[in-house]
PDB file of C-alpha atoms in Angstrom:
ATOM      1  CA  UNK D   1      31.475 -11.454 -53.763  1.00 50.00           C
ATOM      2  CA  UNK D   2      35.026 -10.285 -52.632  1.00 52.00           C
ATOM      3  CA  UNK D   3      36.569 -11.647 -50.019  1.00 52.00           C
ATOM      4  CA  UNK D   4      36.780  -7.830 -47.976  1.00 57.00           C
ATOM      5  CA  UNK D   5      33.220  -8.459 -46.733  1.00 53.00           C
ATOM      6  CA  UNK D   6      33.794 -12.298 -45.361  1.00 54.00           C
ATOM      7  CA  UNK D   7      35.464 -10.644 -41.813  1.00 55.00           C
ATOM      8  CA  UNK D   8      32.655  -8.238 -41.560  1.00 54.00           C
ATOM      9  CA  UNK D   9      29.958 -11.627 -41.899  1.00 51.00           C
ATOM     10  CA  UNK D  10      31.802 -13.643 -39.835  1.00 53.00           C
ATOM     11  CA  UNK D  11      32.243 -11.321 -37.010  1.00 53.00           C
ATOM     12  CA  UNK D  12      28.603 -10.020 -37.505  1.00 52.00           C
ATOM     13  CA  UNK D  13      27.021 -13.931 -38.004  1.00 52.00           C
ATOM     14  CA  UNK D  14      29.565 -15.709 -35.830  1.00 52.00           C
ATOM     15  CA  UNK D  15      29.933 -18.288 -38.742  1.00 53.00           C
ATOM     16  CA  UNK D  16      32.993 -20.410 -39.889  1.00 53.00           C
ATOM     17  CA  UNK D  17      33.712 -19.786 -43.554  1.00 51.00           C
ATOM     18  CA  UNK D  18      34.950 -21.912 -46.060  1.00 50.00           C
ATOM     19  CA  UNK D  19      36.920 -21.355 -48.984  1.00 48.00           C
ATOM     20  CA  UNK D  20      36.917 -23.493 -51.750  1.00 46.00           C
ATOM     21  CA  UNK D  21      38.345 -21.276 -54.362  1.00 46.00           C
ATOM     22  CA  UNK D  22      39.079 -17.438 -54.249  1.00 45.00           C
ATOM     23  CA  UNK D  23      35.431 -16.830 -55.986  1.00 47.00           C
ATOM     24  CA  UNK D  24      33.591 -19.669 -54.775  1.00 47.00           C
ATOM     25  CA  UNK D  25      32.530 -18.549 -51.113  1.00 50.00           C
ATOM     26  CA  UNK D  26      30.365 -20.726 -49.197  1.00 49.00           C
ATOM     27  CA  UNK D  27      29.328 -20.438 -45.005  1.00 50.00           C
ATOM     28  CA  UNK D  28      27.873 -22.314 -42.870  1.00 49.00           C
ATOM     29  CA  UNK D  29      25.275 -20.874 -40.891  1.00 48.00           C
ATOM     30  CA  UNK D  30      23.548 -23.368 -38.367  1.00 48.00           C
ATOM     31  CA  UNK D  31      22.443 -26.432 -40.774  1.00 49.00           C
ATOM     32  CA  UNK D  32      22.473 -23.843 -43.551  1.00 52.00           C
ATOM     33  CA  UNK D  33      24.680 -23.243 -46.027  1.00 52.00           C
ATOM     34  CA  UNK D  34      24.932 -19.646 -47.862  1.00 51.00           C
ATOM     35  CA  UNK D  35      26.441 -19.425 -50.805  1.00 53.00           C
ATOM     36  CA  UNK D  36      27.893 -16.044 -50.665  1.00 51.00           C
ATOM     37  CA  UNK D  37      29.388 -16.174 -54.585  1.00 53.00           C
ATOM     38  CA  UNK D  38      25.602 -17.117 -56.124  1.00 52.00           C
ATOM     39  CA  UNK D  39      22.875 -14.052 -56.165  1.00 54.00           C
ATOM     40  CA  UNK D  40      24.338 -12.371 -52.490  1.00 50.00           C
ATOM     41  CA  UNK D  41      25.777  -8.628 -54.042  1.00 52.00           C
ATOM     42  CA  UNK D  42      25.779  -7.045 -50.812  1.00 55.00           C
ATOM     43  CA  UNK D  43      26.380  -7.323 -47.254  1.00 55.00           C
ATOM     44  CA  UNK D  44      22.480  -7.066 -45.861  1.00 61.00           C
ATOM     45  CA  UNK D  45      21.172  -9.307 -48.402  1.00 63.00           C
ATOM     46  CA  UNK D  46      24.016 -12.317 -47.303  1.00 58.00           C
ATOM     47  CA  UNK D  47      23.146 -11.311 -43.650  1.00 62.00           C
ATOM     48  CA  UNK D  48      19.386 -11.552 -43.992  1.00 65.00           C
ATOM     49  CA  UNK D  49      19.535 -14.663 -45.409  1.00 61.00           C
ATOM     50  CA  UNK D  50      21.646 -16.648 -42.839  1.00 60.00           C
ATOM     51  CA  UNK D  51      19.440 -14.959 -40.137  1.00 62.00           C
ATOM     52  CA  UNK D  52      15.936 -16.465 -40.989  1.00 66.00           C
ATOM     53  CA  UNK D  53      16.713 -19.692 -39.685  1.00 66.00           C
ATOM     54  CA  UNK D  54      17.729 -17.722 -36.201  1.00 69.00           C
ATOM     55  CA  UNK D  55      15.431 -17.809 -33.150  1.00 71.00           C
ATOM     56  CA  UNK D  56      13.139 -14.495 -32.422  1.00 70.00           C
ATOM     57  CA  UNK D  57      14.936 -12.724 -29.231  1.00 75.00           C
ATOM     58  CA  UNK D  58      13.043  -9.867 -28.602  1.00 81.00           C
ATOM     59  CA  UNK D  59       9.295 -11.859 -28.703  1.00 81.00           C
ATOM     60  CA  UNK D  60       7.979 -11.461 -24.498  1.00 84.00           C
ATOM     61  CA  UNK D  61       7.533 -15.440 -22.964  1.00 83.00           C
ATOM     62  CA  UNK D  62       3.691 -16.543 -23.602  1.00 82.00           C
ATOM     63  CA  UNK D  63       3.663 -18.601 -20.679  1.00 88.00           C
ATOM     64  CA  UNK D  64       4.349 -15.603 -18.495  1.00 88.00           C
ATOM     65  CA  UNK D  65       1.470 -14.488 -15.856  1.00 87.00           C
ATOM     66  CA  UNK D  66       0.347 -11.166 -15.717  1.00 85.00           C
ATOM     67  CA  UNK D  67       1.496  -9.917 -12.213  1.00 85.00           C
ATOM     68  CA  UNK D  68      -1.812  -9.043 -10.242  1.00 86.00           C
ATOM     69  CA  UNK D  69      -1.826  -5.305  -8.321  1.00 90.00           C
ATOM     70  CA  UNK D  70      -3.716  -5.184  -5.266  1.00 91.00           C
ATOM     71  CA  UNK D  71      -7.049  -3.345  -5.501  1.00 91.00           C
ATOM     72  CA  UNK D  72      -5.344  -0.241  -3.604  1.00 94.00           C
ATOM     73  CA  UNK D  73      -2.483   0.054  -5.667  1.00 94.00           C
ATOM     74  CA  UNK D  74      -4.145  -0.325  -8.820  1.00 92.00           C
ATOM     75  CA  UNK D  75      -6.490   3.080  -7.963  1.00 93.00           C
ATOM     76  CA  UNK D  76      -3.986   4.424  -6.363  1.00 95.00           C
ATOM     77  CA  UNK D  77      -5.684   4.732  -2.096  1.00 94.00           C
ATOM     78  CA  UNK D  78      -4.399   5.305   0.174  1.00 95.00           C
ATOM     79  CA  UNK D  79      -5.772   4.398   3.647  1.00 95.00           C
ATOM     80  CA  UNK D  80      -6.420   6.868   5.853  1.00 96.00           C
ATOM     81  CA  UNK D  81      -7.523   6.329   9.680  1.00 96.00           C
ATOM     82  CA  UNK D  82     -10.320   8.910   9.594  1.00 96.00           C
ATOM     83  CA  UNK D  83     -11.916   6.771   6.384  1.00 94.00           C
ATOM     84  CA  UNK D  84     -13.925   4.353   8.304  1.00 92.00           C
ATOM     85  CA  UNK D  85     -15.985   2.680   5.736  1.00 90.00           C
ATOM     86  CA  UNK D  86     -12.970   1.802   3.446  1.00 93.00           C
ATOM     87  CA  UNK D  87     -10.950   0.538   6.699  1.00 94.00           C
ATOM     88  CA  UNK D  88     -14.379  -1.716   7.555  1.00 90.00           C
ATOM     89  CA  UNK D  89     -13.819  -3.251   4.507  1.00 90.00           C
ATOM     90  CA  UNK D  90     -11.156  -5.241   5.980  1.00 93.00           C
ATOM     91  CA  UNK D  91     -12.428  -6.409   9.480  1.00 91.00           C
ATOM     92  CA  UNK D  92     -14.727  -9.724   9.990  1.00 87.00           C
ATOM     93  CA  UNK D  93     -17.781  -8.349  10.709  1.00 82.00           C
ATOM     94  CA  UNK D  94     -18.800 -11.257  13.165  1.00 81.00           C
ATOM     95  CA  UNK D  95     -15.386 -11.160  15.467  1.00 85.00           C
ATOM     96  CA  UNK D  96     -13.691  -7.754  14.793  1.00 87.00           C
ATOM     97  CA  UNK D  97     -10.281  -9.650  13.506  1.00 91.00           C
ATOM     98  CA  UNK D  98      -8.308  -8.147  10.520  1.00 93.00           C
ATOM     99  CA  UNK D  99      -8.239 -10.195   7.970  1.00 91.00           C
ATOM    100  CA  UNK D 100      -4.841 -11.749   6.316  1.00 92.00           C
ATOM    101  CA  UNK D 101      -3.041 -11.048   3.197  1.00 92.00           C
ATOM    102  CA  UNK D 102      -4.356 -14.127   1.640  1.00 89.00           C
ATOM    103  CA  UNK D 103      -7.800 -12.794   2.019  1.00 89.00           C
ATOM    104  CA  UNK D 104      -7.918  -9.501   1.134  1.00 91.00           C
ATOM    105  CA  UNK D 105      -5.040 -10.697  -1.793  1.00 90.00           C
ATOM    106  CA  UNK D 106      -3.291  -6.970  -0.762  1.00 94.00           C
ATOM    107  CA  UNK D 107       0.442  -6.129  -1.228  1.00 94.00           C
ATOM    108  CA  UNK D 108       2.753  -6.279   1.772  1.00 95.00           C
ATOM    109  CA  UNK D 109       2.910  -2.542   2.166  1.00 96.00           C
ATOM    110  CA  UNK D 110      -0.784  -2.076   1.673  1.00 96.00           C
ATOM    111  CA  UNK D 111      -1.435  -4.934   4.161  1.00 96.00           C
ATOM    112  CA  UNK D 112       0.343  -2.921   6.491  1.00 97.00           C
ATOM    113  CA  UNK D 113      -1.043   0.287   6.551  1.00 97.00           C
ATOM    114  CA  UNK D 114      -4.072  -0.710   6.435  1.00 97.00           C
ATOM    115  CA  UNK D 115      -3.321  -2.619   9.714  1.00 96.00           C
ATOM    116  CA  UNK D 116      -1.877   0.160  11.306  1.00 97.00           C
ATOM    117  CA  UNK D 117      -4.807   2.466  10.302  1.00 97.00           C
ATOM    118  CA  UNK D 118      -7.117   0.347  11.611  1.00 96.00           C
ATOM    119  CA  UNK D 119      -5.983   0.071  14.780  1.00 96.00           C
ATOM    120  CA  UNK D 120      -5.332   4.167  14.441  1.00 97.00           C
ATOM    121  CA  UNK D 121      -8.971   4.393  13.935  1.00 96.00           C
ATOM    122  CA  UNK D 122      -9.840   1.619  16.580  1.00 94.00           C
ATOM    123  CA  UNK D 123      -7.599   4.040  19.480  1.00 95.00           C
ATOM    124  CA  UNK D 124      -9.423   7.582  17.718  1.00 94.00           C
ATOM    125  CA  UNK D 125     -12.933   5.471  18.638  1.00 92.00           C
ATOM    126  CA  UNK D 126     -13.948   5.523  15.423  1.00 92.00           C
ATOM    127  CA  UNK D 127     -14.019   1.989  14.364  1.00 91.00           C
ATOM    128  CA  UNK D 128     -15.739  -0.216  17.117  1.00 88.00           C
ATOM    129  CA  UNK D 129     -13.361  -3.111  17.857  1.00 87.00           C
ATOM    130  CA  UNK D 130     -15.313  -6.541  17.540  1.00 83.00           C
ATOM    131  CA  UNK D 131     -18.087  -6.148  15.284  1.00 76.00           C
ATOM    132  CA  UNK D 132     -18.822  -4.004  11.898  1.00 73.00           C
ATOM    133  CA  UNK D 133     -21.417  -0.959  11.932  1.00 74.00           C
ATOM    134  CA  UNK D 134     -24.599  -2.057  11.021  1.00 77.00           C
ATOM    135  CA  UNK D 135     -25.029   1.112   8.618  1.00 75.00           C
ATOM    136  CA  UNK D 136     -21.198  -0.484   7.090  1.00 73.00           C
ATOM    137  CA  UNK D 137     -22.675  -4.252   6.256  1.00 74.00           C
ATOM    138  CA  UNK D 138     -24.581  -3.487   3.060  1.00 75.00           C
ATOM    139  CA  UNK D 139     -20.996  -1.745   1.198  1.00 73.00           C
ATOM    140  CA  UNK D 140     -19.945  -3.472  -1.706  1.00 72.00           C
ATOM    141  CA  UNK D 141     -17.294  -6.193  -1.202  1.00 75.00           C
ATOM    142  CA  UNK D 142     -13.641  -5.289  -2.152  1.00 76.00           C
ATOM    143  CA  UNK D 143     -12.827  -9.000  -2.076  1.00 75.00           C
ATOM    144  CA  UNK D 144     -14.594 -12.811  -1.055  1.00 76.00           C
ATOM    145  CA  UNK D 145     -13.638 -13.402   2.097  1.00 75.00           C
ATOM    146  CA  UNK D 146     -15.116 -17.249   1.390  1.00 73.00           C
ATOM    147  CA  UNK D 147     -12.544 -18.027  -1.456  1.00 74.00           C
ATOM    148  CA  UNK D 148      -9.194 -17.009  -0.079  1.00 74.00           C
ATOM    149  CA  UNK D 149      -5.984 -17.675  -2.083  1.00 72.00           C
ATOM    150  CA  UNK D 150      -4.564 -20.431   0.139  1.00 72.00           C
ATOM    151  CA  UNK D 151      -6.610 -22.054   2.677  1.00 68.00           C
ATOM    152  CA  UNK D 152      -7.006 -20.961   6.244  1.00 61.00           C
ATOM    153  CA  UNK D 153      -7.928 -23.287   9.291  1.00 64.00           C
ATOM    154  CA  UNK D 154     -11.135 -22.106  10.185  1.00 58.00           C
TER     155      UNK D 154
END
């Protein structure tokens, strides 16, 4: 190999080369030496070779969670005041009180819209303001109000 490439692989590799005579080139690659005067005729072949023993950068962390949407961002709602039985949802049915982020597991913005909407619908006289509908009891759960994701004090 001539010595024209060894800048190129150095710069490229960020090796240290080291010259024993002007057609005996060998580098030093991590804890492996390439000997760039035995079988290496080009460039990409030299460069390949002192890159398998390098670590994978572009590979995503396994050990990463999956970042959880809230269920009204994932389909997209939005709350409205007038939509009673989606705003019901997220009201104890026994005492009327809006229940917490940790319950309902809803982003902040969510969270607050759906706050404000309530009480919207509350001041309209649509929603009733200490217990659920009984016509609204039987809808189907958009989250366990029993299994919150830190506990609560009561």
């Amino acid at each position: 190999m001539s010595l024209r490439l060894l800048p190129i692989l150095t710069r490229r590799l960020q090796i240290t080369p080291v010259v024993y005579h002007v057609k005996h080139t060998v580098m030093r690659f991590n804890s492996q030496t390439v000997d760039l005067s035995e079988g290496y005729k080009s460039e990409s072949s030299a460069v390949k070779a002192a890159s398998d023993d390098m670590p994978v950068s572009d590979m995503k962390n396994p050990f990463e969670k999956e970042k959880t949407k809230c269920i009204l961002c994932k389909y997209d709602i939005t709350p409205n005041y007038k939509n009673v039985k989606l705003l019901s949802q997220f009201v104890s049915r026994y005492t009327g009180r809006i229940y917490g982020r940790h319950i309902t597991r809803l982003c902040k913005t969510k969270q607050a819209l759906v706050e404000r909407e309530i009480l919207k619908s509350q001041n309209c006289g649509l929603m009733p303001y200490y217990f659920k509908q009984p016509y609204l009891m039987k809808d189907p759960k958009l989250f366990d109000p029993e299994n919150p994701l830190r506990p609560h004090r009561f």
